[in-house]
Short mmCIF file of C-alpha atoms in Angstrom, two decimals:
data_model
loop_
_atom_site.label_atom_id
_atom_site.label_comp_id
_atom_site.label_asym_id
_atom_site.label_seq_id
_atom_site.Cartn_x
_atom_site.Cartn_y
_atom_site.Cartn_z
CA MET V 1 -25.45 -9.43 85.31
CA ARG V 2 -27.20 -12.42 82.70
CA ASN V 3 -27.96 -8.94 80.67
CA LYS V 4 -24.08 -7.81 80.60
CA LYS V 5 -23.20 -11.55 79.88
CA MET V 6 -25.62 -11.46 77.03
CA PHE V 7 -23.77 -8.56 75.55
CA PHE V 8 -20.12 -10.33 75.58
CA ILE V 9 -21.49 -12.89 73.58
CA MET V 10 -23.12 -10.86 71.37
CA SER V 11 -19.94 -8.97 70.64
CA SER V 12 -18.21 -11.50 69.98
CA THR V 13 -19.94 -12.48 68.01
CA LEU V 14 -20.40 -9.69 65.98
CA VAL V 15 -16.82 -9.01 65.73
CA PHE V 16 -15.97 -12.18 64.68
CA GLY V 17 -18.34 -11.57 61.76
CA ILE V 18 -16.63 -8.39 60.67
CA LEU V 19 -13.24 -10.63 60.83
CA THR V 20 -14.87 -13.05 59.10
CA GLY V 21 -16.20 -11.30 56.55
CA CYS V 22 -12.74 -9.04 55.44
CA GLY V 23 -10.13 -12.11 55.46
CA THR V 24 -12.14 -14.32 53.47
CA GLY V 25 -13.67 -11.19 50.89
CA ALA V 26 -12.52 -12.27 47.65
CA ALA V 27 -9.32 -10.31 46.43
CA PRO V 28 -9.25 -7.95 43.29
CA LYS V 29 -8.40 -9.63 40.32
CA GLY V 30 -4.60 -9.15 39.60
CA SER V 31 -4.40 -7.36 42.55
CA ALA V 32 -1.89 -10.77 43.88
CA GLU V 33 0.32 -9.11 41.11
CA GLY V 34 -0.69 -6.19 40.54
CA PRO V 35 -2.76 -4.19 38.00
CA LYS V 36 -1.86 -5.75 33.97
CA LYS V 37 -1.39 -3.87 31.71
CA GLU V 38 -2.92 -4.81 28.29
CA PRO V 39 -1.55 -4.79 24.59
CA PRO V 40 -2.48 -1.52 22.71
CA THR V 41 -6.15 -2.02 20.25
CA GLN V 42 -5.01 -2.00 16.32
CA ASN V 43 -6.66 1.66 16.75
CA GLU V 44 -4.27 2.49 18.98
CA ILE V 45 -1.56 1.04 16.89
CA ALA V 46 -3.11 2.80 13.71
CA ALA V 47 -2.81 6.33 15.88
CA SER V 48 0.76 6.86 16.27
CA PHE V 49 1.06 6.95 12.77
CA HIS V 50 0.23 9.04 10.01
CA ALA V 51 -0.66 8.90 6.54
CA THR V 52 -0.71 10.44 3.57
CA ILE V 53 -0.97 10.80 -0.15
CA GLU V 54 0.10 12.83 -2.53
CA THR V 55 -0.86 12.15 -6.63
CA LYS V 56 -0.45 14.50 -9.81
CA ALA V 57 0.60 14.76 -13.43
CA VAL V 58 3.42 15.90 -14.33
CA ASN V 59 3.80 14.98 -18.59
CA ASN V 60 3.22 11.37 -18.58
CA LYS V 61 3.58 10.58 -15.96
CA MET V 62 1.93 10.03 -12.21
CA ILE V 63 3.86 10.75 -9.44
CA ILE V 64 3.11 10.19 -6.34
CA ASN V 65 3.75 11.18 -2.68
CA TYR V 66 3.85 9.36 0.57
CA LYS V 67 4.14 10.37 3.79
CA VAL V 68 3.53 8.16 7.10
CA LYS V 69 4.56 10.63 10.76
CA ASN V 70 5.21 8.59 13.58
CA LEU V 71 2.67 10.68 16.14
CA SER V 72 3.08 8.85 19.29
CA GLY V 73 5.36 10.97 21.68
CA LYS V 74 8.13 8.13 21.14
CA THR V 75 10.28 6.61 19.16
CA GLN V 76 8.53 3.80 17.99
CA LYS V 77 10.54 0.47 16.43
CA LEU V 78 9.59 -0.69 12.91
CA THR V 79 11.67 -4.06 11.29
CA PHE V 80 11.20 -4.53 7.53
CA PRO V 81 12.30 -7.41 5.61
CA ASN V 82 13.90 -6.47 3.17
CA GLY V 83 15.27 -2.82 1.48
CA LEU V 84 11.81 -2.08 0.35
CA GLU V 85 10.08 0.31 2.78
CA ALA V 86 7.05 0.30 1.61
CA ASP V 87 5.14 -0.19 -1.11
CA TYR V 88 1.60 0.54 -3.54
CA ILE V 89 -1.27 -1.72 -5.58
CA VAL V 90 -3.08 -0.05 -8.65
CA SER V 91 -6.77 -1.55 -9.09
CA ASP V 92 -9.16 -0.98 -11.42
CA LEU V 93 -12.87 0.21 -9.58
CA ASN V 94 -13.39 -3.45 -10.31
CA GLY V 95 -10.45 -4.69 -7.66
CA LYS V 96 -8.52 -6.53 -10.53
CA LYS V 97 -5.16 -6.08 -9.67
CA VAL V 98 -3.51 -3.15 -12.35
CA LYS V 99 0.07 -2.67 -11.47
CA GLN V 100 2.31 -3.15 -7.77
CA TYR V 101 5.32 -1.24 -7.51
CA SER V 102 7.67 -4.68 -5.33
CA ASP V 103 6.49 -6.94 -8.82
CA GLU V 104 8.76 -4.97 -10.27
CA VAL V 105 11.95 -3.27 -8.67
CA MET V 106 14.51 -5.55 -6.64
CA ALA V 107 14.81 -5.01 -2.96
CA THR V 108 17.91 -6.78 -0.90
CA GLN V 109 17.04 -9.33 1.27
CA ALA V 110 18.49 -8.36 4.72
CA ILE V 111 15.79 -7.63 7.65
CA LYS V 112 16.53 -3.46 8.04
CA GLU V 113 15.58 -1.86 11.39
CA LEU V 114 14.05 0.92 11.67
CA GLU V 115 14.21 3.91 14.99
CA LEU V 116 11.62 6.25 13.65
CA GLU V 117 11.33 9.25 16.11
CA SER V 118 8.85 11.65 17.26
CA ASN V 119 7.49 13.90 15.00
CA GLN V 120 9.73 11.84 12.87
CA GLU V 121 8.33 10.81 8.50
CA ILE V 122 9.29 8.74 6.83
CA VAL V 123 8.21 10.31 2.91
CA LYS V 124 8.44 7.71 -0.43
CA GLU V 125 7.96 9.19 -3.85
CA PHE V 126 6.71 6.25 -7.02
CA THR V 127 7.00 7.29 -10.36
CA PHE V 128 5.34 5.05 -13.55
CA SER V 129 4.21 6.45 -17.27
CA ASP V 130 2.47 3.37 -17.77
CA ILE V 131 -0.93 2.83 -16.94
CA PRO V 132 -3.34 4.18 -19.74
CA ASN V 133 -5.71 6.89 -18.70
CA GLY V 134 -8.57 6.22 -16.51
CA HIS V 135 -9.86 5.39 -13.10
CA TYR V 136 -8.14 3.85 -10.67
CA ARG V 137 -8.06 3.32 -6.65
CA ILE V 138 -4.09 3.03 -4.57
CA GLU V 139 -2.65 1.84 -2.26
CA VAL V 140 0.26 2.61 -0.30
CA PHE V 141 1.71 0.89 2.97
CA LEU V 142 4.80 0.04 4.69
CA THR V 143 6.06 -3.51 4.69
CA ALA V 144 7.50 -3.23 8.50
CA LYS V 145 6.33 -5.71 10.31
CA GLU V 146 4.39 -3.23 13.51
CA GLU V 147 2.84 -1.41 11.32
CA LYS V 148 1.40 -0.46 7.69
CA ALA V 149 0.03 2.82 7.76
CA LYS V 150 -2.23 1.70 4.50
CA VAL V 151 -3.86 4.98 2.69
CA VAL V 152 -6.19 3.74 0.19
CA THR V 153 -7.83 6.52 -1.96
CA ASP V 154 -9.18 7.05 -5.80
CA LEU V 155 -6.19 7.55 -8.41
CA ILE V 156 -7.89 9.53 -11.99
CA VAL V 157 -4.97 9.51 -15.33
CA LYS V 158 -5.03 12.09 -17.11
CA ASN V 159 -2.70 13.48 -20.23
CA SER V 160 -1.47 9.99 -19.95
CA PHE V 161 -1.40 6.64 -22.65
CA SER V 162 -4.36 5.09 -23.60
CA LYS V 163 -4.83 1.26 -24.92
CA GLY V 164 -4.45 -0.24 -28.26
CA THR V 165 -5.25 -3.28 -29.78
CA GLY V 166 -5.45 -5.48 -32.90
CA VAL V 167 -3.20 -7.30 -35.28
CA LEU V 168 0.17 -7.66 -35.44
CA VAL V 169 0.82 -7.88 -39.57
CA GLY V 170 4.57 -6.36 -39.86
CA GLN V 171 8.35 -5.23 -39.31
CA MET V 172 8.18 -1.55 -41.76
CA ASP V 173 11.60 0.01 -40.20
CA PRO V 174 13.92 -1.05 -37.11
CA HIS V 175 10.86 1.91 -35.89
CA THR V 176 7.94 1.28 -36.73
CA ILE V 177 5.49 -1.30 -36.96
CA GLU V 178 2.66 -2.06 -39.27
CA ILE V 179 -0.51 -3.08 -36.81
CA LYS V 180 -4.85 -3.87 -37.91
CA MET V 181 -6.93 -1.18 -35.49
CA GLU V 182 -10.53 -1.91 -36.16
CA GLY V 183 -10.10 -2.97 -39.90
CA GLU V 184 -7.56 -1.10 -40.30
CA LYS V 185 -3.90 -1.13 -41.36
CA VAL V 186 -1.92 1.69 -38.78
CA ALA V 187 1.54 2.15 -39.22
CA ILE V 188 2.48 3.45 -35.03
CA GLN V 189 6.34 3.93 -33.95
CA LEU V 190 8.22 2.49 -31.26
CA THR V 191 10.02 4.24 -28.47
CA VAL V 192 13.28 1.61 -27.31
CA ASP V 193 11.06 -0.27 -24.37
CA ALA V 194 8.71 -0.98 -27.23
CA ILE V 195 11.65 -2.04 -30.06
CA LYS V 196 13.05 -4.63 -27.38
CA GLN V 197 9.65 -6.69 -26.51
CA LEU V 198 9.15 -6.98 -30.77
CA PRO V 199 11.53 -10.30 -30.53
CA SER V 200 8.64 -11.80 -27.83
CA LEU V 201 5.28 -11.08 -30.58
CA LYS V 202 4.78 -13.07 -34.23
CA GLU V 203 3.30 -11.76 -37.35
CA GLY V 204 -0.23 -11.63 -37.09
CA GLU V 205 -0.93 -12.41 -33.82
CA GLN V 206 -3.16 -9.85 -31.32
CA VAL V 207 -1.81 -7.69 -29.26
CA SER V 208 -2.16 -4.76 -27.02
CA PHE V 209 -0.38 -1.86 -26.27
CA LEU V 210 0.01 1.63 -24.65
CA TYR V 211 1.10 4.66 -27.04
CA ILE V 212 0.39 8.66 -27.53
CA GLU V 213 -0.74 10.60 -30.12
CA ASN V 214 0.11 13.54 -31.85
CA GLU V 215 -1.76 16.70 -33.34
CA ASN V 216 -1.39 14.64 -36.74
CA GLY V 217 -2.24 11.78 -35.63
CA GLN V 218 0.72 9.88 -35.68
CA LYS V 219 0.99 7.59 -32.93
CA LEU V 220 3.83 6.14 -30.93
CA LEU V 221 3.84 3.28 -29.35
CA GLN V 222 5.45 3.01 -25.21
CA LYS V 223 5.19 -0.81 -24.75
CA PHE V 224 3.50 -4.03 -25.43
CA VAL V 225 1.49 -5.18 -22.54
CA LEU V 226 2.13 -8.75 -22.65
CA GLU V 227 -0.10 -11.57 -20.67
CA LYS V 228 2.51 -12.46 -18.02
CA GLU V 229 1.91 -8.53 -16.94
#
């Protein structure tokens, strides 16, 4: 009888311990609200878009083709602060900015929203002809709040303009000026764009300019490179 009583007490204690353990165990984090969905990482966002860039030289111009494709499998919303959906920056190998698209174009101030469906592309083409021959770096990117899709690559400019410097001696006729280069006076013809810049220059001052040279050695000045540029 005594053994049965002790067995009953031990059994009750064991059951009580099991119930206590079940009741006081720590609940998994987030169990009260359900699993929490973490925001996507930057790598996950970047993987949703695939950006490519293609550069090619045509005559004296460089053409930049930039494409961004939505690979996320769903529609992505992009918000642009103005009418400029994409921009580029050209820098020399020391990192100094040579040219930026948004510095030279006018853009509307209205906010623009775009819904890019799955596998749909944004395609942009940029053309410029005022960078002299040389080795540069170019980065092209979206201006959207949600995604930049930046691409950076080397840019080799060939068969473009050469850069020259010298002292402006004076104007010989409406289309020709004389510049002293390396101690020698050289007659250089002007394009329409260069003629428009002449009023901002003074005789006797040092000038920088972009030019091409024909088979006969005659130089054609494309534009003056002003300090503010």
